[in-house]
GROMACS .gro file of C-alpha atoms in nm:
model
  410
    1MET     CA    1   1.441   5.709   6.959
    2TRP     CA    2   1.678   5.999   7.020
    3THR     CA    3   1.687   6.201   7.340
    4VAL     CA    4   1.592   6.569   7.315
    5GLN     CA    5   1.959   6.662   7.347
    6GLU     CA    6   2.052   6.423   7.064
    7GLN     CA    7   1.773   6.560   6.843
    8TYR     CA    8   1.884   6.918   6.898
    9ALA     CA    9   2.249   6.832   6.836
   10LYS     CA   10   2.166   6.657   6.508
   11ARG     CA   11   1.941   6.937   6.386
   12ASP     CA   12   2.189   7.209   6.483
   13ALA     CA   13   2.479   7.034   6.307
   14ILE     CA   14   2.265   7.024   5.994
   15LEU     CA   15   2.173   7.392   6.039
   16LYS     CA   16   2.540   7.497   6.053
   17GLU     CA   17   2.608   7.314   5.729
   18ARG     CA   18   2.304   7.472   5.568
   19ILE     CA   19   2.390   7.828   5.677
   20HIS     CA   20   2.760   7.814   5.600
   21HIS     CA   21   2.766   7.594   5.288
   22LEU     CA   22   2.421   7.563   5.132
   23MET     CA   23   2.309   7.926   5.171
   24PRO     CA   24   2.591   8.087   4.968
   25GLN     CA   25   2.534   7.835   4.689
   26LEU     CA   26   2.164   7.919   4.675
   27MET     CA   27   2.227   8.294   4.691
   28LYS     CA   28   2.464   8.270   4.395
   29GLU     CA   29   2.212   8.058   4.204
   30CYS     CA   30   1.932   8.309   4.272
   31GLY     CA   31   2.144   8.621   4.213
   32VAL     CA   32   2.093   8.750   4.569
   33GLU     CA   33   2.349   8.989   4.718
   34MET     CA   34   2.167   9.059   5.046
   35TRP     CA   35   1.866   8.895   5.210
   36ALA     CA   36   1.719   9.023   5.537
   37VAL     CA   37   1.476   8.815   5.748
   38ILE     CA   38   1.315   9.036   6.012
   39SER     CA   39   1.080   8.906   6.283
   40ARG     CA   40   0.911   9.028   6.597
   41GLU     CA   41   0.859   8.810   6.901
   42TYR     CA   42   0.542   8.599   6.857
   43ASP     CA   43   0.504   8.726   6.501
   44GLU     CA   44   0.788   8.533   6.345
   45ASP     CA   45   0.848   8.510   5.971
   46PRO     CA   46   0.767   8.154   5.846
   47VAL     CA   47   1.134   8.121   5.744
   48PHE     CA   48   1.261   8.216   6.090
   49ALA     CA   49   1.246   7.868   6.249
   50SER     CA   50   1.451   7.721   5.963
   51LEU     CA   51   1.732   7.972   6.027
   52VAL     CA   52   1.786   7.947   6.403
   53PRO     CA   53   1.927   7.677   6.633
   54SER     CA   54   1.694   7.448   6.825
   55LEU     CA   55   1.705   7.636   7.156
   56VAL     CA   56   1.589   7.958   6.990
   57LYS     CA   57   1.212   7.927   6.992
   58ASN     CA   58   1.112   8.286   6.922
   59ALA     CA   59   1.251   8.613   6.795
   60SER     CA   60   1.387   8.834   7.072
   61ARG     CA   61   1.201   9.165   7.045
   62THR     CA   62   1.296   9.241   6.683
   63THR     CA   63   1.542   8.991   6.537
   64CYS     CA   64   1.709   9.058   6.203
   65LEU     CA   65   1.919   8.793   6.027
   66VAL     CA   66   2.105   8.904   5.715
   67PHE     CA   67   2.285   8.702   5.450
   68CYS     CA   68   2.539   8.878   5.228
   69LEU     CA   69   2.722   8.760   4.917
   70ASP     CA   70   2.935   9.022   4.743
   71LYS     CA   71   3.061   9.027   4.386
   72ASP     CA   72   3.390   8.867   4.491
   73GLY     CA   73   3.208   8.572   4.646
   74LYS     CA   74   3.263   8.675   5.008
   75TYR     CA   75   2.974   8.540   5.217
   76GLU     CA   76   2.854   8.642   5.562
   77ALA     CA   77   2.567   8.534   5.786
   78LEU     CA   78   2.498   8.821   6.029
   79ASN     CA   79   2.286   8.883   6.335
   80VAL     CA   80   2.180   9.247   6.299
   81SER     CA   81   1.993   9.254   6.629
   82ARG     CA   82   2.054   9.211   7.001
   83PRO     CA   83   2.349   8.983   7.082
   84ASN     CA   84   2.239   8.625   7.147
   85PRO     CA   85   2.502   8.373   7.257
   86ARG     CA   86   2.291   8.093   7.108
   87PHE     CA   87   2.370   8.236   6.763
   88ASP     CA   88   2.744   8.181   6.818
   89GLY     CA   89   2.883   7.957   6.546
   90TYR     CA   90   2.590   8.031   6.319
   91TYR     CA   91   2.593   8.411   6.284
   92THR     CA   92   2.848   8.689   6.325
   93GLN     CA   93   2.727   8.964   6.556
   94ALA     CA   94   2.681   9.284   6.354
   95MET     CA   95   2.496   9.514   6.593
   96HIS     CA   96   2.595   9.654   6.931
   97ARG     CA   97   2.346   9.631   7.215
   98LYS     CA   98   2.279  10.007   7.218
   99ASP     CA   99   2.192  10.025   6.847
  100ASP     CA  100   1.850  10.019   6.685
  101VAL     CA  101   1.789   9.720   6.454
  102PHE     CA  102   1.680   9.931   6.159
  103GLU     CA  103   1.960  10.185   6.201
  104ALA     CA  104   2.211   9.900   6.216
  105LEU     CA  105   2.063   9.743   5.904
  106ALA     CA  106   2.074  10.079   5.723
  107HIS     CA  107   2.443  10.117   5.817
  108LEU     CA  108   2.511   9.764   5.689
  109VAL     CA  109   2.338   9.837   5.359
  110ALA     CA  110   2.537  10.161   5.321
  111LYS     CA  111   2.859   9.968   5.384
  112LYS     CA  112   2.784   9.670   5.158
  113LYS     CA  113   2.611   9.871   4.883
  114PRO     CA  114   2.396   9.588   4.742
  115SER     CA  115   2.205   9.670   4.424
  116LYS     CA  116   1.888   9.532   4.589
  117LEU     CA  117   1.777   9.419   4.932
  118HIS     CA  118   1.568   9.102   4.927
  119VAL     CA  119   1.292   9.086   5.188
  120ASP     CA  120   1.011   8.842   5.256
  121VAL     CA  121   0.716   8.980   5.064
  122SER     CA  122   0.533   8.768   4.807
  123ASN     CA  123   0.200   8.753   4.630
  124GLU     CA  124   0.221   8.380   4.556
  125CYS     CA  125   0.419   8.199   4.827
  126ALA     CA  126   0.291   8.240   5.183
  127ILE     CA  127   0.618   8.109   5.329
  128ALA     CA  128   0.797   8.397   5.151
  129ASP     CA  129   0.550   8.662   5.272
  130GLY     CA  130   0.653   8.689   5.636
  131LEU     CA  131   0.757   9.053   5.665
  132SER     CA  132   0.480   9.238   5.850
  133LYS     CA  133   0.345   9.574   5.729
  134ASN     CA  134   0.479   9.743   6.042
  135LEU     CA  135   0.833   9.609   5.993
  136TYR     CA  136   0.824   9.689   5.622
  137ASP     CA  137   0.732  10.049   5.696
  138HIS     CA  138   1.012  10.081   5.955
  139LEU     CA  139   1.258   9.934   5.706
  140GLN     CA  140   1.159  10.177   5.431
  141MET     CA  141   1.196  10.474   5.665
  142ALA     CA  142   1.538  10.358   5.782
  143LEU     CA  143   1.671  10.299   5.431
  144CYS     CA  144   1.537  10.630   5.295
  145GLY     CA  145   1.506  10.481   4.948
  146ASN     CA  146   1.882  10.417   4.922
  147VAL     CA  147   1.830  10.061   4.799
  148PRO     CA  148   1.531   9.899   4.624
  149LEU     CA  149   1.336   9.640   4.825
  150VAL     CA  150   1.252   9.332   4.619
  151SER     CA  151   1.082   9.000   4.690
  152ALA     CA  152   1.301   8.724   4.835
  153GLU     CA  153   1.061   8.459   4.704
  154PRO     CA  154   1.319   8.277   4.483
  155ILE     CA  155   1.576   8.236   4.763
  156VAL     CA  156   1.306   8.150   5.017
  157ILE     CA  157   1.172   7.871   4.797
  158ARG     CA  158   1.517   7.731   4.725
  159TRP     CA  159   1.620   7.752   5.092
  160ILE     CA  160   1.303   7.585   5.218
  161GLU     CA  161   1.284   7.313   4.952
  162THR     CA  162   1.651   7.207   4.938
  163ARG     CA  163   1.775   6.920   5.153
  164THR     CA  164   2.139   6.851   5.231
  165GLN     CA  165   2.277   6.499   5.212
  166ALA     CA  166   2.271   6.479   5.592
  167GLU     CA  167   1.897   6.556   5.586
  168LEU     CA  168   1.831   6.304   5.310
  169ASP     CA  169   2.012   6.042   5.519
  170LEU     CA  170   1.818   6.133   5.833
  171TYR     CA  171   1.472   6.154   5.677
  172PRO     CA  172   1.406   5.777   5.647
  173GLN     CA  173   1.484   5.735   6.018
  174ILE     CA  174   1.226   5.998   6.106
  175TYR     CA  175   0.978   5.845   5.862
  176LYS     CA  176   1.012   5.506   6.033
  177LEU     CA  177   0.884   5.655   6.360
  178MET     CA  178   0.549   5.734   6.198
  179MET     CA  179   0.532   5.406   6.007
  180ASP     CA  180   0.591   5.204   6.323
  181ILE     CA  181   0.291   5.380   6.478
  182VAL     CA  182   0.075   5.300   6.173
  183ASP     CA  183   0.184   4.935   6.192
  184ASP     CA  184   0.080   4.926   6.556
  185VAL     CA  185  -0.267   5.082   6.524
  186PHE     CA  186  -0.348   4.911   6.193
  187SER     CA  187  -0.342   4.572   6.363
  188THR     CA  188  -0.537   4.360   6.609
  189ASN     CA  189  -0.336   4.539   6.879
  190PHE     CA  190  -0.577   4.828   6.837
  191ILE     CA  191  -0.859   4.766   6.588
  192LYS     CA  192  -1.144   4.540   6.704
  193PRO     CA  193  -1.406   4.508   6.429
  194GLY     CA  194  -1.753   4.597   6.552
  195VAL     CA  195  -1.607   4.790   6.846
  196THR     CA  196  -1.331   5.032   6.744
  197THR     CA  197  -1.426   5.358   6.574
  198THR     CA  198  -1.227   5.557   6.320
  199THR     CA  199  -1.212   5.842   6.573
  200GLN     CA  200  -1.058   5.613   6.834
  201VAL     CA  201  -0.788   5.519   6.584
  202GLU     CA  202  -0.717   5.890   6.526
  203TRP     CA  203  -0.673   5.949   6.898
  204GLY     CA  204  -0.460   5.635   6.926
  205ILE     CA  205  -0.224   5.769   6.660
  206MET     CA  206  -0.206   6.110   6.827
  207GLN     CA  207  -0.132   5.953   7.165
  208ARG     CA  208   0.150   5.741   7.026
  209VAL     CA  209   0.309   6.040   6.853
  210ASN     CA  210   0.278   6.236   7.177
  211ASP     CA  211   0.438   5.948   7.371
  212LEU     CA  212   0.747   5.994   7.153
  213GLY     CA  213   0.763   6.356   7.269
  214LEU     CA  214   0.691   6.476   6.915
  215PRO     CA  215   0.416   6.687   6.759
  216PHE     CA  216   0.191   6.578   6.474
  217TRP     CA  217   0.188   6.856   6.215
  218PHE     CA  218  -0.179   6.794   6.136
  219ALA     CA  219  -0.445   6.597   6.320
  220PRO     CA  220  -0.456   6.249   6.161
  221ASP     CA  221  -0.749   6.157   5.942
  222VAL     CA  222  -0.887   5.803   5.962
  223ASP     CA  223  -1.182   5.703   5.743
  224LEU     CA  224  -1.317   5.395   5.570
  225GLN     CA  225  -1.489   5.260   5.260
  226ARG     CA  226  -1.761   4.997   5.277
  227MET     CA  227  -1.939   4.781   5.027
  228GLY     CA  228  -2.283   4.928   4.962
  229SER     CA  229  -2.186   5.286   5.055
  230ASP     CA  230  -2.113   5.556   4.799
  231ASP     CA  231  -1.909   5.755   5.052
  232PRO     CA  232  -1.536   5.682   4.999
  233ARG     CA  233  -1.441   5.855   5.324
  234MET     CA  234  -1.679   5.751   5.602
  235VAL     CA  235  -1.571   5.908   5.931
  236ASP     CA  236  -1.655   5.881   6.300
  237CYS     CA  237  -1.807   5.536   6.258
  238VAL     CA  238  -1.752   5.183   6.390
  239ILE     CA  239  -1.508   4.974   6.185
  240GLU     CA  240  -1.670   4.655   6.055
  241GLU     CA  241  -1.552   4.341   5.879
  242GLY     CA  242  -1.508   4.396   5.506
  243ASP     CA  243  -1.410   4.764   5.541
  244ILE     CA  244  -1.107   4.930   5.385
  245VAL     CA  245  -0.968   5.163   5.653
  246HIS     CA  246  -0.747   5.450   5.545
  247CYS     CA  247  -0.529   5.695   5.739
  248ASP     CA  248  -0.351   6.020   5.654
  249VAL     CA  249  -0.080   6.093   5.912
  250GLY     CA  250   0.231   6.302   5.969
  251LEU     CA  251   0.472   6.402   6.244
  252ALA     CA  252   0.752   6.653   6.289
  253CYS     CA  253   1.102   6.575   6.412
  254MET     CA  254   1.429   6.770   6.393
  255GLY     CA  255   1.286   7.021   6.149
  256LEU     CA  256   1.156   6.761   5.900
  257LEU     CA  257   0.792   6.662   5.846
  258THR     CA  258   0.642   6.338   5.717
  259ASP     CA  259   0.315   6.284   5.529
  260THR     CA  260   0.175   5.937   5.459
  261GLN     CA  261  -0.148   5.759   5.372
  262ARG     CA  262  -0.186   5.386   5.433
  263ASN     CA  263  -0.469   5.132   5.407
  264VAL     CA  264  -0.579   4.818   5.591
  265TYR     CA  265  -0.845   4.567   5.491
  266ILE     CA  266  -1.060   4.427   5.772
  267GLY     CA  267  -1.118   4.063   5.689
  268ARG     CA  268  -1.455   3.892   5.704
  269LYS     CA  269  -1.494   3.563   5.889
  270GLY     CA  270  -1.352   3.286   5.675
  271GLU     CA  271  -1.134   3.515   5.462
  272GLU     CA  272  -0.771   3.408   5.466
  273GLU     CA  273  -0.650   3.694   5.249
  274ILE     CA  274  -0.752   4.025   5.099
  275PRO     CA  275  -1.004   3.990   4.810
  276ALA     CA  276  -0.830   3.983   4.473
  277GLY     CA  277  -1.020   4.288   4.342
  278ILE     CA  278  -0.903   4.505   4.631
  279LYS     CA  279  -0.545   4.390   4.587
  280ALA     CA  280  -0.567   4.465   4.215
  281ALA     CA  281  -0.694   4.818   4.284
  282PHE     CA  282  -0.410   4.872   4.529
  283ARG     CA  283  -0.156   4.758   4.270
  284THR     CA  284  -0.307   5.006   4.024
  285GLY     CA  285  -0.244   5.277   4.285
  286ASN     CA  286   0.118   5.164   4.308
  287ARG     CA  287   0.139   5.176   3.929
  288PHE     CA  288   0.017   5.536   3.925
  289GLN     CA  289   0.275   5.621   4.191
  290ASP     CA  290   0.542   5.490   3.954
  291ILE     CA  291   0.396   5.686   3.663
  292VAL     CA  292   0.404   6.014   3.854
  293ARG     CA  293   0.749   5.972   4.004
  294GLY     CA  294   0.876   5.849   3.666
  295ASN     CA  295   0.790   6.192   3.527
  296TYR     CA  296   0.991   6.377   3.792
  297ALA     CA  297   1.290   6.547   3.631
  298VAL     CA  298   1.511   6.844   3.711
  299GLY     CA  299   1.385   7.148   3.522
  300ARG     CA  300   1.030   7.021   3.466
  301THR     CA  301   0.747   7.220   3.615
  302GLY     CA  302   0.482   7.074   3.840
  303ASN     CA  303   0.225   7.130   3.566
  304GLU     CA  304   0.436   6.949   3.308
  305ILE     CA  305   0.473   6.651   3.540
  306PHE     CA  306   0.101   6.655   3.618
  307PHE     CA  307  -0.023   6.656   3.260
  308ALA     CA  308   0.230   6.395   3.148
  309SER     CA  309   0.128   6.167   3.436
  310ILE     CA  310  -0.247   6.202   3.382
  311ARG     CA  311  -0.207   6.145   3.009
  312GLN     CA  312  -0.007   5.828   3.071
  313ALA     CA  313  -0.262   5.706   3.326
  314GLU     CA  314  -0.546   5.760   3.078
  315GLU     CA  315  -0.354   5.564   2.814
  316GLU     CA  316  -0.328   5.276   3.060
  317GLY     CA  317  -0.697   5.297   3.152
  318ILE     CA  318  -0.636   5.427   3.504
  319GLU     CA  319  -0.889   5.667   3.661
  320ALA     CA  320  -0.649   5.881   3.861
  321MET     CA  321  -0.592   6.207   4.047
  322SER     CA  322  -0.259   6.364   4.148
  323TYR     CA  323  -0.208   6.627   4.416
  324CYS     CA  324   0.158   6.582   4.507
  325HIS     CA  325   0.328   6.860   4.703
  326PRO     CA  326   0.673   6.954   4.833
  327ILE     CA  327   0.753   6.862   5.193
  328GLY     CA  328   1.034   6.922   5.441
  329VAL     CA  329   1.040   7.215   5.680
  330TYR     CA  330   0.667   7.249   5.610
  331GLY     CA  331   0.418   6.979   5.519
  332HIS     CA  332   0.271   7.176   5.230
  333SER     CA  333   0.605   7.332   5.156
  334ALA     CA  334   0.765   7.560   4.899
  335GLY     CA  335   0.825   7.422   4.551
  336PRO     CA  336   0.634   7.274   4.257
  337SER     CA  337   0.286   7.128   4.306
  338VAL     CA  338   0.187   6.836   4.082
  339GLY     CA  339  -0.187   6.894   4.063
  340MET     CA  340  -0.421   6.985   4.347
  341TYR     CA  341  -0.709   6.790   4.494
  342ASP     CA  342  -0.954   7.062   4.392
  343ASN     CA  343  -0.780   7.149   4.066
  344GLN     CA  344  -0.699   6.862   3.833
  345GLY     CA  345  -0.571   7.099   3.569
  346PHE     CA  346  -0.326   7.383   3.522
  347VAL     CA  347  -0.208   7.523   3.858
  348PRO     CA  348  -0.087   7.884   3.833
  349GLY     CA  349   0.204   8.001   4.046
  350HIS     CA  350   0.344   7.706   4.238
  351GLY     CA  351   0.240   7.465   3.963
  352GLU     CA  352   0.478   7.650   3.730
  353LEU     CA  353   0.779   7.615   3.961
  354MET     CA  354   1.054   7.383   3.838
  355MET     CA  355   1.185   7.075   4.014
  356HIS     CA  356   1.534   7.085   4.159
  357ASP     CA  357   1.763   6.811   4.279
  358ASN     CA  358   1.793   6.729   4.651
  359THR     CA  359   1.429   6.798   4.732
  360CYS     CA  360   1.148   6.597   4.892
  361TYR     CA  361   0.781   6.547   4.810
  362ALA     CA  362   0.461   6.392   4.933
  363LEU     CA  363   0.368   6.157   4.647
  364GLU     CA  364  -0.005   6.205   4.711
  365LEU     CA  365  -0.265   6.066   4.472
  366ASN     CA  366  -0.559   5.832   4.429
  367ILE     CA  367  -0.714   5.593   4.177
  368LYS     CA  368  -1.066   5.453   4.144
  369GLN     CA  369  -1.132   5.099   4.026
  370PRO     CA  370  -1.432   4.861   4.027
  371ILE     CA  371  -1.411   4.577   4.281
  372PRO     CA  372  -1.571   4.253   4.151
  373GLU     CA  373  -1.625   4.125   4.506
  374TRP     CA  374  -1.820   4.445   4.576
  375ASN     CA  375  -2.056   4.385   4.281
  376GLY     CA  376  -1.852   4.621   4.065
  377GLN     CA  377  -1.865   4.911   4.314
  378LYS     CA  378  -1.562   5.135   4.276
  379ALA     CA  379  -1.311   5.169   4.557
  380MET     CA  380  -1.082   5.469   4.589
  381MET     CA  381  -0.722   5.382   4.673
  382MET     CA  382  -0.575   5.689   4.843
  383LEU     CA  383  -0.198   5.663   4.864
  384GLU     CA  384   0.075   5.893   4.985
  385GLU     CA  385   0.444   5.848   5.050
  386THR     CA  386   0.715   6.093   5.151
  387ILE     CA  387   0.985   6.054   4.886
  388GLY     CA  388   1.324   6.203   4.815
  389PHE     CA  389   1.452   6.329   4.479
  390SER     CA  390   1.830   6.322   4.446
  391GLY     CA  391   2.064   6.261   4.157
  392GLY     CA  392   1.766   6.294   3.924
  393LYS     CA  393   1.595   5.991   4.080
  394THR     CA  394   1.324   5.939   4.341
  395PHE     CA  395   1.356   5.715   4.643
  396PHE     CA  396   1.103   5.597   4.902
  397MET     CA  397   1.165   5.649   5.271
  398ASP     CA  398   1.076   5.286   5.351
  399ASP     CA  399   0.986   4.963   5.171
  400LYS     CA  400   0.617   4.923   5.266
  401ARG     CA  401   0.441   5.132   5.004
  402GLU     CA  402   0.338   4.812   4.819
  403VAL     CA  403   0.179   4.662   5.131
  404ILE     CA  404  -0.193   4.681   5.204
  405ARG     CA  405  -0.238   4.556   5.556
  406PHE     CA  406  -0.478   4.274   5.649
  407ILE     CA  407  -0.657   4.218   5.977
  408LYS     CA  408  -0.788   3.865   5.989
  409ALA     CA  409  -1.125   3.807   6.158
  410GLU     CA  410  -1.094   3.620   6.487
   0.00000   0.00000   0.00000
């Protein structure tokens, strides 16, 4: 595990590369000449944290970061707000201490003469809708209509969803932290059938994440399925022999989030291995994972991937659901959704976004299949893996997605 100083150094090195090399590429791709991200202290734009070094936790009064790319390809990343030495190396100071942020931005616009100013307002993408009404009004007054204000949604989505090679290399190391915790709690080290509750497992996961000095980006969910029950997600109950216990967990580290679902079978006395029917259902879940990720392709929309995957699953006799989502800076991040849990059909807006290379996703889905050892009762295999998509191919962050854990009865 890295020290705090090591974590900050790694994240900040990645941030410099993103600001100075990735950003101009994305601006050119999106046709953006000038993008302004304006935040007030304690009312920060959702994009703000992805643009500032680790030691900058909040906006200072009103903080304005501006990215410029002129017709000749000259690029600048500017701090159009109070000087902050922690921005050195990331942003060029473009406002003197005595100036007003909005006056300084108006002067910059007059100097650069962009055809449009992109700002964070959006009907569809919440991450791209961070400019408050108050700041928007101040901006309009300062600019006096000299330049049109347009939505920065395209550049926000591309900035938030795109991972550099350094991030793709780092991600599996972060993922392993969470998987080691799952391995620990999904074992006899923690689960005692007839004693341990699903809620205790949730708190055990949270404590272990906290012990690493890291936050969990959502409270973990631990539930179970049991022969004879029609509830596939029993919660706050004692774990018994014969149960399938399932967790949904995620942590945050160095600006990257993980999202994973794993399962463990609690053996009955005399059982030396997991019942064949449960293992078969789990393999079907793995097969559907391969179907979905096999349909990932640059330029395809989330909806296209969804319908192709469901159609293929139906042809193979698999009862399946897909609700995959982008992940990275945010858990439910910007980019194409491949189905939604409550909408197994056409998803407007984010379902129509196209896949791009060098992005990451939570491969989240489930299948239902009868279990012979459960008198034909169906079990739901809920699976989720954080995966990368680079070079037109997917890759898993670790090698345990084909493992359903087994706790043998003592």
